[in-house]
PDB file of C-alpha atoms in Angstrom:
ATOM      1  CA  UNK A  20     -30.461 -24.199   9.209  1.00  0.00           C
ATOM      2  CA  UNK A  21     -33.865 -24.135  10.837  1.00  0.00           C
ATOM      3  CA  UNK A  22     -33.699 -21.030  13.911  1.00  0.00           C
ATOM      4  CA  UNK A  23     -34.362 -23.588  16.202  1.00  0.00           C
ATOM      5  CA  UNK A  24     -31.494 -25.567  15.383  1.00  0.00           C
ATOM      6  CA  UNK A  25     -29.174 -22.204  15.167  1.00  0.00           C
ATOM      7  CA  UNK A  26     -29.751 -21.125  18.479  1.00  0.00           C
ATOM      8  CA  UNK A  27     -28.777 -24.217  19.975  1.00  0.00           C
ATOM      9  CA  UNK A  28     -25.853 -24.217  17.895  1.00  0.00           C
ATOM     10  CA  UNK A  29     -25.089 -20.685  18.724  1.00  0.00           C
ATOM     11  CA  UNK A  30     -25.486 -21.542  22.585  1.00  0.00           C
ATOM     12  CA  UNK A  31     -23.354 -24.654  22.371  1.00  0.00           C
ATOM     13  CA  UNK A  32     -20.726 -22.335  20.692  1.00  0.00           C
ATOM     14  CA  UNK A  33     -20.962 -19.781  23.554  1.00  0.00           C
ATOM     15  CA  UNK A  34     -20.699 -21.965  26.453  1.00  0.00           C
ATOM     16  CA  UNK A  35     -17.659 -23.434  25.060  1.00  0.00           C
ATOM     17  CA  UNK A  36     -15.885 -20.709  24.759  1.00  0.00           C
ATOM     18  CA  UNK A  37     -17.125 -19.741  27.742  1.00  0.00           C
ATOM     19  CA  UNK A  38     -15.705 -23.088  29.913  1.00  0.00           C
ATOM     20  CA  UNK A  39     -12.217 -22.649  27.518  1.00  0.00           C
ATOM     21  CA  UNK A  40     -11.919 -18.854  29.158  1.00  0.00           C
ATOM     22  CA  UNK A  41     -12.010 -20.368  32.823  1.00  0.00           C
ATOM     23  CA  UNK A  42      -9.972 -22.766  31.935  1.00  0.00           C
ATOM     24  CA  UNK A  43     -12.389 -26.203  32.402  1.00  0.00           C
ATOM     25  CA  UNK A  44     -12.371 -29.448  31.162  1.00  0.00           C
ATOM     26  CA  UNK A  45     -15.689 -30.694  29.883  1.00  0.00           C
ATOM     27  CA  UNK A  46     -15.411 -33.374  32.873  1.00  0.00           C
ATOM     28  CA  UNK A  47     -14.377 -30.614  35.518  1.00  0.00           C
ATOM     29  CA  UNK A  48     -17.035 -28.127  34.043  1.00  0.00           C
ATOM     30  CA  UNK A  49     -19.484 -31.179  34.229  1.00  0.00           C
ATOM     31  CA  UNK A  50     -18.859 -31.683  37.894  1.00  0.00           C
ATOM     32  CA  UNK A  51     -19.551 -28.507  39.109  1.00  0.00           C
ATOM     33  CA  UNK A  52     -22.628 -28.355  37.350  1.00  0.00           C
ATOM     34  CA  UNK A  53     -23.784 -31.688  38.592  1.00  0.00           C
ATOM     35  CA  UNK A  54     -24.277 -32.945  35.011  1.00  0.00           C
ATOM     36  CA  UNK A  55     -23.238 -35.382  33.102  1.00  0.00           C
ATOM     37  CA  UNK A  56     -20.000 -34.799  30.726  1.00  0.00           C
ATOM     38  CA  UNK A  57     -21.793 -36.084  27.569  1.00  0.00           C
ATOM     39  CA  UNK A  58     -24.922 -34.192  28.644  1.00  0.00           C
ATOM     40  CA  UNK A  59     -22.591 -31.304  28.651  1.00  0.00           C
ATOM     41  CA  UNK A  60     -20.864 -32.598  25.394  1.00  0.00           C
ATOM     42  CA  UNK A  61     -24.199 -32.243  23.271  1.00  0.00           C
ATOM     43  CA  UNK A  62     -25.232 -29.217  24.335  1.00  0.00           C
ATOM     44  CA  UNK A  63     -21.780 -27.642  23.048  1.00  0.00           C
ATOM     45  CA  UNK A  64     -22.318 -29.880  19.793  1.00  0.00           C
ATOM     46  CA  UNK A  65     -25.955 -27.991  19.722  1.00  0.00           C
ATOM     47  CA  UNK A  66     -27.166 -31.296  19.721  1.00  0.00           C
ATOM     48  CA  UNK A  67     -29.285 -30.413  23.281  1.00  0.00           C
ATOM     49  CA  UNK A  68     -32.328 -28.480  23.845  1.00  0.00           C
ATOM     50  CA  UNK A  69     -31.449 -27.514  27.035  1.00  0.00           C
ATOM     51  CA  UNK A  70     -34.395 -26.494  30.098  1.00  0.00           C
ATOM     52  CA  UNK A  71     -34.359 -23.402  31.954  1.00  0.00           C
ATOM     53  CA  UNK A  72     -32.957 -24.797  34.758  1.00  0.00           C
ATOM     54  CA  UNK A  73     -30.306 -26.310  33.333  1.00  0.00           C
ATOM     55  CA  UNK A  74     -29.097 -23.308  31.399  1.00  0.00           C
ATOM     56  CA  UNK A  75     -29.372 -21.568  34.996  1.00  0.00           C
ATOM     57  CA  UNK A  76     -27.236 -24.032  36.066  1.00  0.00           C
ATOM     58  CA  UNK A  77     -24.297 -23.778  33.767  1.00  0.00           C
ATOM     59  CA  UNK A  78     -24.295 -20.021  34.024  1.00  0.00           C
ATOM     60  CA  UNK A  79     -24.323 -20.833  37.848  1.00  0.00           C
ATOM     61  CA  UNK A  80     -21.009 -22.818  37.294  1.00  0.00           C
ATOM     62  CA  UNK A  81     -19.350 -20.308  34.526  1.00  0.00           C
ATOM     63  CA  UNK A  82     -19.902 -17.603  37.569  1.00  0.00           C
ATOM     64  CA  UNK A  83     -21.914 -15.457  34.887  1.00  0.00           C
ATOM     65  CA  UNK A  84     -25.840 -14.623  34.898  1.00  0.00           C
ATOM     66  CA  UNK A  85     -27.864 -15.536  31.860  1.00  0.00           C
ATOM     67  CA  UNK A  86     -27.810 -12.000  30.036  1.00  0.00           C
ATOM     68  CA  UNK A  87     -24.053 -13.127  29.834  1.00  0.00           C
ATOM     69  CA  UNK A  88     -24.534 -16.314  28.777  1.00  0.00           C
ATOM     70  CA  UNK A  89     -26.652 -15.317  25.826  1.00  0.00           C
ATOM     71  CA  UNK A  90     -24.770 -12.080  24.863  1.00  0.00           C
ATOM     72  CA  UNK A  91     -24.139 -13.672  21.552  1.00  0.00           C
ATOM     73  CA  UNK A  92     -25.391 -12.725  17.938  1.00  0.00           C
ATOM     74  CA  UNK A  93     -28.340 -15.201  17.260  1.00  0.00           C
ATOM     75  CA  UNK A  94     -29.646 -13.383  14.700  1.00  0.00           C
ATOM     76  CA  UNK A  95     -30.779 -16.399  11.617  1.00  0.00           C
TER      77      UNK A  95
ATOM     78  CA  UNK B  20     -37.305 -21.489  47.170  1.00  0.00           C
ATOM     79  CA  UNK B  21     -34.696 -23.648  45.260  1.00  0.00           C
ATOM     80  CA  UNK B  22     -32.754 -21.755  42.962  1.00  0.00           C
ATOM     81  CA  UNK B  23     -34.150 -23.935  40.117  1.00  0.00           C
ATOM     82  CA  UNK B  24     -37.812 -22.881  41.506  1.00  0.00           C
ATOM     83  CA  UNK B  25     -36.471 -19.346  41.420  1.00  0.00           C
ATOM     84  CA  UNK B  26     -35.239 -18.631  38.392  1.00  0.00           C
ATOM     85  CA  UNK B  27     -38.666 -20.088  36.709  1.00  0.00           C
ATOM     86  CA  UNK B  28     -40.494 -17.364  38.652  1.00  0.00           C
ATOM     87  CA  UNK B  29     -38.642 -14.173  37.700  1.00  0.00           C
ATOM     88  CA  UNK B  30     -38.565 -15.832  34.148  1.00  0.00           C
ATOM     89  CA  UNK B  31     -42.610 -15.837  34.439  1.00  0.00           C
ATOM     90  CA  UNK B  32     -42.960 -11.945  35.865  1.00  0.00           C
ATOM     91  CA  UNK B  33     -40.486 -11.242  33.150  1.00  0.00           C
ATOM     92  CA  UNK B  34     -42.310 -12.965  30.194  1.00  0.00           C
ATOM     93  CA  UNK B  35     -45.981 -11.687  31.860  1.00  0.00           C
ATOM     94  CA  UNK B  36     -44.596  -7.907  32.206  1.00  0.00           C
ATOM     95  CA  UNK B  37     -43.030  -7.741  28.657  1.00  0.00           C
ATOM     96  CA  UNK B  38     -46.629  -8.906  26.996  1.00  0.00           C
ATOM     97  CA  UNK B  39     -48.046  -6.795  28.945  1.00  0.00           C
ATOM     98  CA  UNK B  40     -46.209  -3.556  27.757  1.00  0.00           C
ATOM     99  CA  UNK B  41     -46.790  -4.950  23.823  1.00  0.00           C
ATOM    100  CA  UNK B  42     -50.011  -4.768  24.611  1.00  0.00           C
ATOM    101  CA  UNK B  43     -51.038  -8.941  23.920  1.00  0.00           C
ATOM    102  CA  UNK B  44     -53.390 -11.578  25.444  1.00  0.00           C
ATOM    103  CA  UNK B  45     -52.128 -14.403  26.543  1.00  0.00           C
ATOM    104  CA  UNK B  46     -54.348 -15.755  23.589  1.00  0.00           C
ATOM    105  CA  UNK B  47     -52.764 -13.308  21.010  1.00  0.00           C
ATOM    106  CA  UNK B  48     -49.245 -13.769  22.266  1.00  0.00           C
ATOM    107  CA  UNK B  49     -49.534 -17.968  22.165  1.00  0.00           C
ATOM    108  CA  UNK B  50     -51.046 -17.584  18.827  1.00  0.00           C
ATOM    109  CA  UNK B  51     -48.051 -15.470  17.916  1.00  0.00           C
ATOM    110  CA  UNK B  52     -45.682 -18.117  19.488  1.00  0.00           C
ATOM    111  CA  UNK B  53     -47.277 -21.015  17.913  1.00  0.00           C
ATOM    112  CA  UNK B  54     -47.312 -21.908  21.518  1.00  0.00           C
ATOM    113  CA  UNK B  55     -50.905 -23.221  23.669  1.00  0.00           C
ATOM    114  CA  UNK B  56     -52.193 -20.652  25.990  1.00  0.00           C
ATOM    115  CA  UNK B  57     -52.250 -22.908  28.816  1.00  0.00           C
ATOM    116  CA  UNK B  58     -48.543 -23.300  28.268  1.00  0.00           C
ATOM    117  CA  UNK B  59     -47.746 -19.802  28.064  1.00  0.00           C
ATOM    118  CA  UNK B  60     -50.234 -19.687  31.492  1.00  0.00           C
ATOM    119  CA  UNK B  61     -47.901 -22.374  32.956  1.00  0.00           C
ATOM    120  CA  UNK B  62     -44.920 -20.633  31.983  1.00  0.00           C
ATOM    121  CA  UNK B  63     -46.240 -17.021  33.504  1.00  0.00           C
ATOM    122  CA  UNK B  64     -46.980 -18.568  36.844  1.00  0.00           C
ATOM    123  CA  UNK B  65     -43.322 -20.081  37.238  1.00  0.00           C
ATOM    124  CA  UNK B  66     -44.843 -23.764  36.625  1.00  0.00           C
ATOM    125  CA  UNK B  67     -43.186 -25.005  33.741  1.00  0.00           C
ATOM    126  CA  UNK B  68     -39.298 -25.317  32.982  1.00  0.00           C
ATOM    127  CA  UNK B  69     -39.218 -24.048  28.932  1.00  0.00           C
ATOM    128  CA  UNK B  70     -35.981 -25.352  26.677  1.00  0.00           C
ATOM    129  CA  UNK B  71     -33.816 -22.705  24.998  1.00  0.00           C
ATOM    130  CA  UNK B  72     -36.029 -23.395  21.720  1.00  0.00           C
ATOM    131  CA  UNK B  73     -39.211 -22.152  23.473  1.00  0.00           C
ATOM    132  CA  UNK B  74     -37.183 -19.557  25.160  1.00  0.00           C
ATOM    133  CA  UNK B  75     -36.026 -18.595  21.716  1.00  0.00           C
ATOM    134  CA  UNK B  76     -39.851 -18.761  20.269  1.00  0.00           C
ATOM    135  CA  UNK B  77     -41.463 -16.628  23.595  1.00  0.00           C
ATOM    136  CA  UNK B  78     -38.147 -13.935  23.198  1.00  0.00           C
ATOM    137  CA  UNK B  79     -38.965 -13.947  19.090  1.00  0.00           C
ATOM    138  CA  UNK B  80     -42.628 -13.570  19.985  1.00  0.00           C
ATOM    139  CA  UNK B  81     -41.420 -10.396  21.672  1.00  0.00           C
ATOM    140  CA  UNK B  82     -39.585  -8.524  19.202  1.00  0.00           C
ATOM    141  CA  UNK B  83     -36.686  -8.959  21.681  1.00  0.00           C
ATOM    142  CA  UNK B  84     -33.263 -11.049  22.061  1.00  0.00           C
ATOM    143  CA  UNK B  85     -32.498 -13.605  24.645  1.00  0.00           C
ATOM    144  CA  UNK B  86     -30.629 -11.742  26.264  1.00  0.00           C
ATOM    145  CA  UNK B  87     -33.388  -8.580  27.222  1.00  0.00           C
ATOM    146  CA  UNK B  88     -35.610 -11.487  28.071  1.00  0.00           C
ATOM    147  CA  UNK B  89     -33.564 -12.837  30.576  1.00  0.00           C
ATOM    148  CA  UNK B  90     -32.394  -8.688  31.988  1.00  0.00           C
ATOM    149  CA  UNK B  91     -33.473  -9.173  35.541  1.00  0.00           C
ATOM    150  CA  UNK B  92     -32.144  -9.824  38.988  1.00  0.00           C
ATOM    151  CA  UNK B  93     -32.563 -13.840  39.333  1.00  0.00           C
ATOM    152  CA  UNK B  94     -30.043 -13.830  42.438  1.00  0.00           C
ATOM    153  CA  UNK B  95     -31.914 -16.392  44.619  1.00  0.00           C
TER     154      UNK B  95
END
């Protein structure tokens, strides 16, 4: 798997388990970012190639900061 | 200034200060990247929204994870 596609996968991995631990739905996790559910979908699939800002945006709505979010082994 | 405005910023200090102490151009470090140097410009100056793959690339580029990239206050 290219490192490119890993950390996305890694990512997608990491904010689902993040949204199971608070205890959201992909729709109720989706609404309190503003996004859209299959938006939100893809990126957990590692499908998305998420922006900045919207990476800023679902740590915003798991109540963590982005150290947090990433604190995951990405090594490839 | 937004939040989404915000978090570019301190991303762009960050990025500019960790070059900085490895000692790299912004010529030498987009070469490194693979990146343009106008884009790494853009990016330094809080202009341009980068995906988690570029994120990935610039933290790589480094010698660092995501998560030391991203170790500063972005409370807005």
């Amino acid at each position: 798997m290219k490192a490119s596609d890993s950390i996305k996968v890694h990512l997608g991995q990491r904010v689902k388990l993040l949204r199971l631990q608070v205890g959201l739905s992909q729709e109720a996790f989706a609404d309190r970012c503003g996004l859209d559910r299959t938006y939100i979908s893809g990126i957990e699939r590692g499908v998305r190639n998420p922006t900045l800002e919207v990476l800023y945006i679902i740590a915003t709505g798991l109540s963590i900061d982005l150290p947090t979010l990433f604190a995951f082994d990405h090594s490839v």
